[in-house]
Amino acid sequence: MDATQEGQAGQEHAGPGEGIGARARRKEDARHLHGRGCFTADIRMPGIQEVAFFRSPVAHARIRAREKPAALADSILFHDDLAGILPIVTRSTLPGYKLSEYPALAREKVRYVGEPVAICVAPTRAEAEDVAEQVSVEFEELPPVVSCAAGLAPGAALLHEQWGDNLFLETRSDNGIEAVAATAPVTVELALETARQTMHPMESRAILAFWDHRAGQLVVHMATQVPHLMRAGIAEFLGIPQAIVRVAPPDVGGGFGYKCVLMPEELAVAWLAWHRKAPFRWIEDRREHLVSGANTRQHEYRIRAYADRRGRLLGLDAEVTIDTGAYSVWPFTAGLEAAQAGGNLPGPYDLKAYRCHVRAVATNKPPFCPYRGVARPGVCFAIESVIDAVARAVGREGWEVRAENLVTAAAMPYTNVTGKHYDSGDYPASLDTARGMIGFEEFRAGPRRDARGRYLGIGFATYCEQTAHGTKVFASWGLPVVPGYDQAHVKLTPDGALEIKAGIHSFGQGLETTLAQVACTMTGVRLDDIRVTLGDTANTPFSTGAYASRGIVMVGGAVSRASEVVAARIKAIAAHLMQVRPEAVTFRDGRIHAGAASVSYAEVGHAWYTRPDQLPDGVDTGGLEVTEGYRPQVDTGLFSYGTHAARVAVDAETGQVEILDYCISEDCGRMVNPMIVEGQTFGGAGQGIGTALFEESPYDANGQPLASTLIDYLLPGPTEMPRFRIHHTETLSPYTAHGIKGVGEGGAIAPGAAIACAINDALAPLGAVLRALPASPERVLAAIAEAGGADAAPAVAA
């Protein structure tokens, strides 16, 4: 590991054993590995009613009539039964953005298969589903819009008639492309596509809501990444004050962006609990997730790239079209994917001229939600395909053209053509490291086919990941909720333990451990004596939540700052107890030292809470608990980055692709816990392999989903996973506490690009080029057929 740049940091006390930099075991794992976690589905409550939904069986229709049996009048509710509920409206300040009203239950129209039309309640989920079978709805079907091309066609059916078209948002930018186009000696053109996906966290969406008569509050236990935002959204669309809403998420089994939005099902369940003053629960099943849950990543690219004869990029001219689905989700809007796609397409490359036209198109499919890496897996696939196409055009290796174009370490900090401010890093070194790890030179010296006749290829993808972007960035995207300072509360208890409270929530990232490691570093309190409470809006300070790889930067910074203040107060009291000056006090081995003398943290806590006669004169009356806020010095984001390298074998007869080797060179600044960084990176890369080779949510001409079970929707399993090899570099950010950058999304960004580039390298002898993800056997064979078919060259032993 290399540490090549200093970061902003407070005084650090703990050594590598438990604090920042330690491979500490995750504090939260013990309860999960022993089956003692508590998720929304585990909560038991007297009188609880379970919820199922009657969902639209058609993609686009007017609702002409609704009926329910009289005996089930209280068990089946349509939209008009939900008195006072407001549609989910997600506003944006972006020019030209169009509002959609997303009702908790469909009103006059349905706009996708699976849209909730009625909410049905019963003592068990099975009974609730039986109740749903009794619902009768008459639909007048309308022509469905099932593709971007169909939505943009003249005379297309309109999802939201008041718009006059099917565009949520259209943006254009231009930075001198025409002058470049007129003189560039090399031009390449590409048409690329990525498929629609769903997200598949281990725990699906879940909510249990009830009325707490003692507190006078609507209490919501839900699987969410953003509890304070959910409180705000539920209150807004139920038309009630936030003060009477408490969101208290239990354990959450994965999120990936799917659990940072408010959807109709959660709002409808909250309405039931608010109005009936009783507990109601809905747990999304896997079929609901596949049919009507979050969709994402369906992009189309038309790109013209201009370069010199060495492959140096001179300009990009891009048209990006995003199939956004039927509604805009709260609070991230239908514009988020479009903004990210247009802004991030240049990636880690030094580019001076750029024109981009982005359209977010409404279609009769479930609405788009942010998914791990928002837009960047698609744009990484696009720009890396461009790099390899330019390399072929100028007769050079893809890695050589990458090295020619990457932003250099000497240029850092670097502001790119779209205004992204890259804070630190050595992108070419990352590429060089990955090239050595994957054994590029040895590979090129070997055969192009193996003993089974499969074609062998090698591919690279270098990416940068904007993490912990803050106020200015989210405001520029026009979002209705803009993050500011995240806060954390740190308290030394009377018995010498440390309590941390933060409004962010953990859904698998290891925040209970990493936030404790930050506090351990600043105060010297042992990890086993640190307790972390997250998310509950009743007793944690405000946070917009966990998304955009922001948790350890923002909340870690707040914990660091609050712990530093508490540490100074601990020192002042300990110095008085040991009769030394505060400057002589140090933290070591779980105790407080001054020369040969030492006291325990419990003695300091005891003095403050129960023996004030032992306190020094002029002691800080704020005591041993502090709430502090934090955001980086520059809140345009910190840029983690890396290079993924893949070796593959492609069977030209079957279209099957096997990953033979996979290497990752990554840099996320100072690693708080390298083991957790690796887990995040490998998990993301596993999802990226799903994007690259397997996952797809297709629709037929009627807007019917064709992957409604896990037989149809393919997820990679253990046998599809390579043994990842990873190399860490630590280039500290100059803008953050301890030089930390975010890491949560990076692993998922590059695999689709790296594997596609490797497949194209393998298919080069056939003249075939893959231009769409996932690289299913059908698509691989279609690319070969388009190029003229497999050759008859004999197999060569590897």
PDB file of C-alpha atoms in Angstrom, residues 518-699:
ATOM      1  CA  VAL A 518     -12.758   6.380  14.053  1.00  0.00           C
ATOM      2  CA  ALA A 519     -13.835   7.105  17.642  1.00  0.00           C
ATOM      3  CA  CYS A 520     -11.273   4.609  18.953  1.00  0.00           C
ATOM      4  CA  THR A 521      -8.536   6.445  17.068  1.00  0.00           C
ATOM      5  CA  MET A 522      -9.569   9.810  18.491  1.00  0.00           C
ATOM      6  CA  THR A 523     -10.301   8.832  22.116  1.00  0.00           C
ATOM      7  CA  GLY A 524      -8.367   5.631  22.779  1.00  0.00           C
ATOM      8  CA  VAL A 525     -11.488   3.834  24.043  1.00  0.00           C
ATOM      9  CA  ARG A 526     -11.358   0.168  23.032  1.00  0.00           C
ATOM     10  CA  LEU A 527     -13.666  -1.091  20.292  1.00  0.00           C
ATOM     11  CA  ASP A 528     -15.419  -3.488  22.655  1.00  0.00           C
ATOM     12  CA  ASP A 529     -16.360  -0.515  24.853  1.00  0.00           C
ATOM     13  CA  ILE A 530     -17.916   1.515  22.034  1.00  0.00           C
ATOM     14  CA  ARG A 531     -21.638   1.285  21.268  1.00  0.00           C
ATOM     15  CA  VAL A 532     -23.073   2.642  18.026  1.00  0.00           C
ATOM     16  CA  THR A 533     -26.756   3.581  17.560  1.00  0.00           C
ATOM     17  CA  LEU A 534     -27.879   4.498  14.060  1.00  0.00           C
ATOM     18  CA  GLY A 535     -30.935   5.722  12.247  1.00  0.00           C
ATOM     19  CA  ASP A 536     -33.771   6.018  14.763  1.00  0.00           C
ATOM     20  CA  THR A 537     -35.190   9.504  14.211  1.00  0.00           C
ATOM     21  CA  ALA A 538     -36.283   9.697  17.866  1.00  0.00           C
ATOM     22  CA  ASN A 539     -32.760   9.658  19.273  1.00  0.00           C
ATOM     23  CA  THR A 540     -30.198  10.360  16.557  1.00  0.00           C
ATOM     24  CA  PRO A 541     -29.163  13.695  15.031  1.00  0.00           C
ATOM     25  CA  PHE A 542     -30.349  14.488  11.519  1.00  0.00           C
ATOM     26  CA  SER A 543     -28.713  12.916   8.487  1.00  0.00           C
ATOM     27  CA  THR A 544     -29.967  12.619   4.936  1.00  0.00           C
ATOM     28  CA  GLY A 545     -28.728   9.049   5.139  1.00  0.00           C
ATOM     29  CA  ALA A 546     -26.545   6.466   3.438  1.00  0.00           C
ATOM     30  CA  TYR A 547     -26.164   6.832  -0.316  1.00  0.00           C
ATOM     31  CA  ALA A 548     -23.540   8.029  -2.806  1.00  0.00           C
ATOM     32  CA  SER A 549     -20.693   6.353  -0.864  1.00  0.00           C
ATOM     33  CA  ARG A 550     -20.939   9.116   1.707  1.00  0.00           C
ATOM     34  CA  GLY A 551     -21.273   7.390   5.090  1.00  0.00           C
ATOM     35  CA  ILE A 552     -17.711   7.014   6.306  1.00  0.00           C
ATOM     36  CA  VAL A 553     -16.668  10.382   4.881  1.00  0.00           C
ATOM     37  CA  MET A 554     -19.527  12.473   6.229  1.00  0.00           C
ATOM     38  CA  VAL A 555     -20.551  10.681   9.407  1.00  0.00           C
ATOM     39  CA  GLY A 556     -17.028   9.420  10.008  1.00  0.00           C
ATOM     40  CA  GLY A 557     -15.909  13.030   9.857  1.00  0.00           C
ATOM     41  CA  ALA A 558     -18.629  14.058  12.315  1.00  0.00           C
ATOM     42  CA  VAL A 559     -17.680  11.235  14.695  1.00  0.00           C
ATOM     43  CA  SER A 560     -14.042  12.250  14.405  1.00  0.00           C
ATOM     44  CA  ARG A 561     -14.801  15.875  15.187  1.00  0.00           C
ATOM     45  CA  ALA A 562     -17.129  15.086  18.110  1.00  0.00           C
ATOM     46  CA  SER A 563     -14.679  12.506  19.479  1.00  0.00           C
ATOM     47  CA  GLU A 564     -11.846  15.012  19.320  1.00  0.00           C
ATOM     48  CA  VAL A 565     -13.832  17.443  21.486  1.00  0.00           C
ATOM     49  CA  VAL A 566     -14.775  14.679  23.944  1.00  0.00           C
ATOM     50  CA  ALA A 567     -11.160  13.519  24.032  1.00  0.00           C
ATOM     51  CA  ALA A 568      -9.994  16.995  25.056  1.00  0.00           C
ATOM     52  CA  ARG A 569     -12.538  17.073  27.891  1.00  0.00           C
ATOM     53  CA  ILE A 570     -11.504  13.578  29.013  1.00  0.00           C
ATOM     54  CA  LYS A 571      -7.896  14.745  29.108  1.00  0.00           C
ATOM     55  CA  ALA A 572      -8.748  17.787  31.185  1.00  0.00           C
ATOM     56  CA  ILE A 573     -10.502  15.719  33.874  1.00  0.00           C
ATOM     57  CA  ALA A 574      -7.905  12.922  33.771  1.00  0.00           C
ATOM     58  CA  ALA A 575      -5.091  15.475  34.121  1.00  0.00           C
ATOM     59  CA  HIS A 576      -6.731  16.873  37.233  1.00  0.00           C
ATOM     60  CA  LEU A 577      -7.134  13.373  38.699  1.00  0.00           C
ATOM     61  CA  MET A 578      -3.450  12.614  38.039  1.00  0.00           C
ATOM     62  CA  GLN A 579      -2.312  16.140  39.004  1.00  0.00           C
ATOM     63  CA  VAL A 580      -0.584  16.832  35.668  1.00  0.00           C
ATOM     64  CA  ARG A 581      -1.100  19.272  32.838  1.00  0.00           C
ATOM     65  CA  PRO A 582      -3.531  18.183  30.066  1.00  0.00           C
ATOM     66  CA  GLU A 583      -0.720  18.309  27.500  1.00  0.00           C
ATOM     67  CA  ALA A 584       1.000  15.441  29.341  1.00  0.00           C
ATOM     68  CA  VAL A 585      -1.983  13.110  28.956  1.00  0.00           C
ATOM     69  CA  THR A 586      -2.026  10.355  26.323  1.00  0.00           C
ATOM     70  CA  PHE A 587      -4.356   7.493  25.469  1.00  0.00           C
ATOM     71  CA  ARG A 588      -2.823   4.030  25.287  1.00  0.00           C
ATOM     72  CA  ASP A 589      -3.924   0.422  25.708  1.00  0.00           C
ATOM     73  CA  GLY A 590      -7.443   1.340  26.795  1.00  0.00           C
ATOM     74  CA  ARG A 591      -6.306   3.649  29.613  1.00  0.00           C
ATOM     75  CA  ILE A 592      -5.330   7.283  30.099  1.00  0.00           C
ATOM     76  CA  HIS A 593      -1.658   7.877  30.889  1.00  0.00           C
ATOM     77  CA  ALA A 594       0.635  10.635  32.101  1.00  0.00           C
ATOM     78  CA  GLY A 595       4.144   9.346  32.690  1.00  0.00           C
ATOM     79  CA  ALA A 596       3.987   6.451  35.175  1.00  0.00           C
ATOM     80  CA  ALA A 597       0.479   7.377  36.339  1.00  0.00           C
ATOM     81  CA  SER A 598      -2.745   6.245  34.684  1.00  0.00           C
ATOM     82  CA  VAL A 599      -6.483   6.309  35.233  1.00  0.00           C
ATOM     83  CA  SER A 600      -9.332   4.477  33.562  1.00  0.00           C
ATOM     84  CA  TYR A 601     -12.054   5.971  31.424  1.00  0.00           C
ATOM     85  CA  ALA A 602     -14.504   4.788  34.065  1.00  0.00           C
ATOM     86  CA  GLU A 603     -12.748   6.946  36.668  1.00  0.00           C
ATOM     87  CA  VAL A 604     -13.127   9.986  34.434  1.00  0.00           C
ATOM     88  CA  GLY A 605     -16.816   9.173  33.813  1.00  0.00           C
ATOM     89  CA  HIS A 606     -17.362   8.581  37.535  1.00  0.00           C
ATOM     90  CA  ALA A 607     -15.839  11.971  38.352  1.00  0.00           C
ATOM     91  CA  TRP A 608     -18.061  13.871  35.900  1.00  0.00           C
ATOM     92  CA  TYR A 609     -21.353  12.130  36.602  1.00  0.00           C
ATOM     93  CA  THR A 610     -21.237  11.203  40.303  1.00  0.00           C
ATOM     94  CA  ARG A 611     -18.275  12.945  41.994  1.00  0.00           C
ATOM     95  CA  PRO A 612     -18.258  16.554  40.832  1.00  0.00           C
ATOM     96  CA  ASP A 613     -16.130  17.362  43.867  1.00  0.00           C
ATOM     97  CA  GLN A 614     -13.254  15.705  41.960  1.00  0.00           C
ATOM     98  CA  LEU A 615     -13.600  17.991  38.921  1.00  0.00           C
ATOM     99  CA  PRO A 616     -11.128  20.786  38.194  1.00  0.00           C
ATOM    100  CA  ASP A 617     -12.143  24.399  38.520  1.00  0.00           C
ATOM    101  CA  GLY A 618     -13.392  25.790  35.235  1.00  0.00           C
ATOM    102  CA  VAL A 619     -14.294  22.354  33.846  1.00  0.00           C
ATOM    103  CA  ASP A 620     -16.160  22.523  30.535  1.00  0.00           C
ATOM    104  CA  THR A 621     -19.845  22.453  31.468  1.00  0.00           C
ATOM    105  CA  GLY A 622     -20.669  20.740  28.189  1.00  0.00           C
ATOM    106  CA  GLY A 623     -19.625  17.565  29.945  1.00  0.00           C
ATOM    107  CA  LEU A 624     -18.550  14.359  28.282  1.00  0.00           C
ATOM    108  CA  GLU A 625     -21.030  14.386  25.411  1.00  0.00           C
ATOM    109  CA  VAL A 626     -20.841  16.373  22.208  1.00  0.00           C
ATOM    110  CA  THR A 627     -22.821  16.725  18.978  1.00  0.00           C
ATOM    111  CA  GLU A 628     -20.786  17.913  16.015  1.00  0.00           C
ATOM    112  CA  GLY A 629     -21.478  18.365  12.319  1.00  0.00           C
ATOM    113  CA  TYR A 630     -19.146  17.762   9.399  1.00  0.00           C
ATOM    114  CA  ARG A 631     -18.758  18.051   5.697  1.00  0.00           C
ATOM    115  CA  PRO A 632     -15.514  18.060   3.665  1.00  0.00           C
ATOM    116  CA  GLN A 633     -13.657  21.280   2.939  1.00  0.00           C
ATOM    117  CA  VAL A 634     -14.719  20.907  -0.710  1.00  0.00           C
ATOM    118  CA  ASP A 635     -18.160  19.349  -1.008  1.00  0.00           C
ATOM    119  CA  THR A 636     -18.128  18.663  -4.744  1.00  0.00           C
ATOM    120  CA  GLY A 637     -17.130  15.095  -3.895  1.00  0.00           C
ATOM    121  CA  LEU A 638     -14.029  13.018  -3.377  1.00  0.00           C
ATOM    122  CA  PHE A 639     -12.911  10.749  -6.185  1.00  0.00           C
ATOM    123  CA  SER A 640     -12.020   7.172  -5.470  1.00  0.00           C
ATOM    124  CA  TYR A 641     -10.770   5.336  -8.527  1.00  0.00           C
ATOM    125  CA  GLY A 642      -9.299   2.097  -9.791  1.00  0.00           C
ATOM    126  CA  THR A 643      -8.726  -0.250 -12.685  1.00  0.00           C
ATOM    127  CA  HIS A 644     -10.338  -3.650 -13.184  1.00  0.00           C
ATOM    128  CA  ALA A 645      -8.679  -6.224 -15.450  1.00  0.00           C
ATOM    129  CA  ALA A 646     -10.307  -9.417 -16.704  1.00  0.00           C
ATOM    130  CA  ARG A 647      -9.194 -12.458 -18.694  1.00  0.00           C
ATOM    131  CA  VAL A 648     -11.969 -14.418 -20.362  1.00  0.00           C
ATOM    132  CA  ALA A 649     -12.571 -17.403 -22.599  1.00  0.00           C
ATOM    133  CA  VAL A 650     -15.353 -17.165 -25.200  1.00  0.00           C
ATOM    134  CA  ASP A 651     -16.892 -20.224 -26.841  1.00  0.00           C
ATOM    135  CA  ALA A 652     -17.781 -19.134 -30.373  1.00  0.00           C
ATOM    136  CA  GLU A 653     -20.099 -22.131 -30.819  1.00  0.00           C
ATOM    137  CA  THR A 654     -22.272 -21.555 -27.747  1.00  0.00           C
ATOM    138  CA  GLY A 655     -21.624 -17.901 -26.890  1.00  0.00           C
ATOM    139  CA  GLN A 656     -20.682 -18.858 -23.323  1.00  0.00           C
ATOM    140  CA  VAL A 657     -18.159 -16.647 -21.512  1.00  0.00           C
ATOM    141  CA  GLU A 658     -15.953 -17.812 -18.639  1.00  0.00           C
ATOM    142  CA  ILE A 659     -13.968 -15.412 -16.457  1.00  0.00           C
ATOM    143  CA  LEU A 660     -10.500 -16.918 -16.042  1.00  0.00           C
ATOM    144  CA  ASP A 661      -8.937 -14.216 -13.891  1.00  0.00           C
ATOM    145  CA  TYR A 662     -10.042 -10.912 -12.387  1.00  0.00           C
ATOM    146  CA  CYS A 663      -7.815  -8.272 -10.780  1.00  0.00           C
ATOM    147  CA  ILE A 664      -8.672  -4.981  -9.099  1.00  0.00           C
ATOM    148  CA  SER A 665      -6.345  -2.084  -8.351  1.00  0.00           C
ATOM    149  CA  GLU A 666      -8.228   0.426  -6.196  1.00  0.00           C
ATOM    150  CA  ASP A 667      -7.650   3.619  -4.225  1.00  0.00           C
ATOM    151  CA  CYS A 668     -10.268   4.932  -1.798  1.00  0.00           C
ATOM    152  CA  GLY A 669      -7.949   7.142   0.233  1.00  0.00           C
ATOM    153  CA  ARG A 670      -7.256   6.178   3.830  1.00  0.00           C
ATOM    154  CA  MET A 671      -8.850   2.801   4.547  1.00  0.00           C
ATOM    155  CA  VAL A 672     -10.582   2.769   7.918  1.00  0.00           C
ATOM    156  CA  ASN A 673     -10.855  -1.029   7.762  1.00  0.00           C
ATOM    157  CA  PRO A 674      -9.140  -2.784   4.820  1.00  0.00           C
ATOM    158  CA  MET A 675     -11.196  -5.947   5.342  1.00  0.00           C
ATOM    159  CA  ILE A 676     -14.435  -3.995   4.948  1.00  0.00           C
ATOM    160  CA  VAL A 677     -13.044  -2.171   1.903  1.00  0.00           C
ATOM    161  CA  GLU A 678     -12.335  -5.531   0.304  1.00  0.00           C
ATOM    162  CA  GLY A 679     -15.787  -6.832   1.178  1.00  0.00           C
ATOM    163  CA  GLN A 680     -17.395  -3.749  -0.353  1.00  0.00           C
ATOM    164  CA  THR A 681     -15.217  -4.024  -3.464  1.00  0.00           C
ATOM    165  CA  PHE A 682     -15.731  -7.749  -3.997  1.00  0.00           C
ATOM    166  CA  GLY A 683     -19.470  -7.473  -3.368  1.00  0.00           C
ATOM    167  CA  GLY A 684     -19.753  -4.630  -5.867  1.00  0.00           C
ATOM    168  CA  ALA A 685     -17.677  -6.530  -8.409  1.00  0.00           C
ATOM    169  CA  GLY A 686     -19.988  -9.522  -7.991  1.00  0.00           C
ATOM    170  CA  GLN A 687     -22.963  -7.321  -8.814  1.00  0.00           C
ATOM    171  CA  GLY A 688     -20.994  -5.914 -11.742  1.00  0.00           C
ATOM    172  CA  ILE A 689     -20.481  -9.410 -13.098  1.00  0.00           C
ATOM    173  CA  GLY A 690     -24.252  -9.817 -12.986  1.00  0.00           C
ATOM    174  CA  THR A 691     -24.533  -6.619 -15.049  1.00  0.00           C
ATOM    175  CA  ALA A 692     -21.867  -7.853 -17.447  1.00  0.00           C
ATOM    176  CA  LEU A 693     -23.079 -11.373 -18.139  1.00  0.00           C
ATOM    177  CA  PHE A 694     -26.451 -12.305 -16.651  1.00  0.00           C
ATOM    178  CA  GLU A 695     -28.997  -9.803 -15.362  1.00  0.00           C
ATOM    179  CA  GLU A 696     -31.780  -8.463 -17.562  1.00  0.00           C
ATOM    180  CA  SER A 697     -35.441  -7.461 -17.145  1.00  0.00           C
ATOM    181  CA  PRO A 698     -36.929  -7.664 -20.646  1.00  0.00           C
ATOM    182  CA  TYR A 699     -40.465  -6.633 -21.624  1.00  0.00           C
TER     183      TYR A 699
END
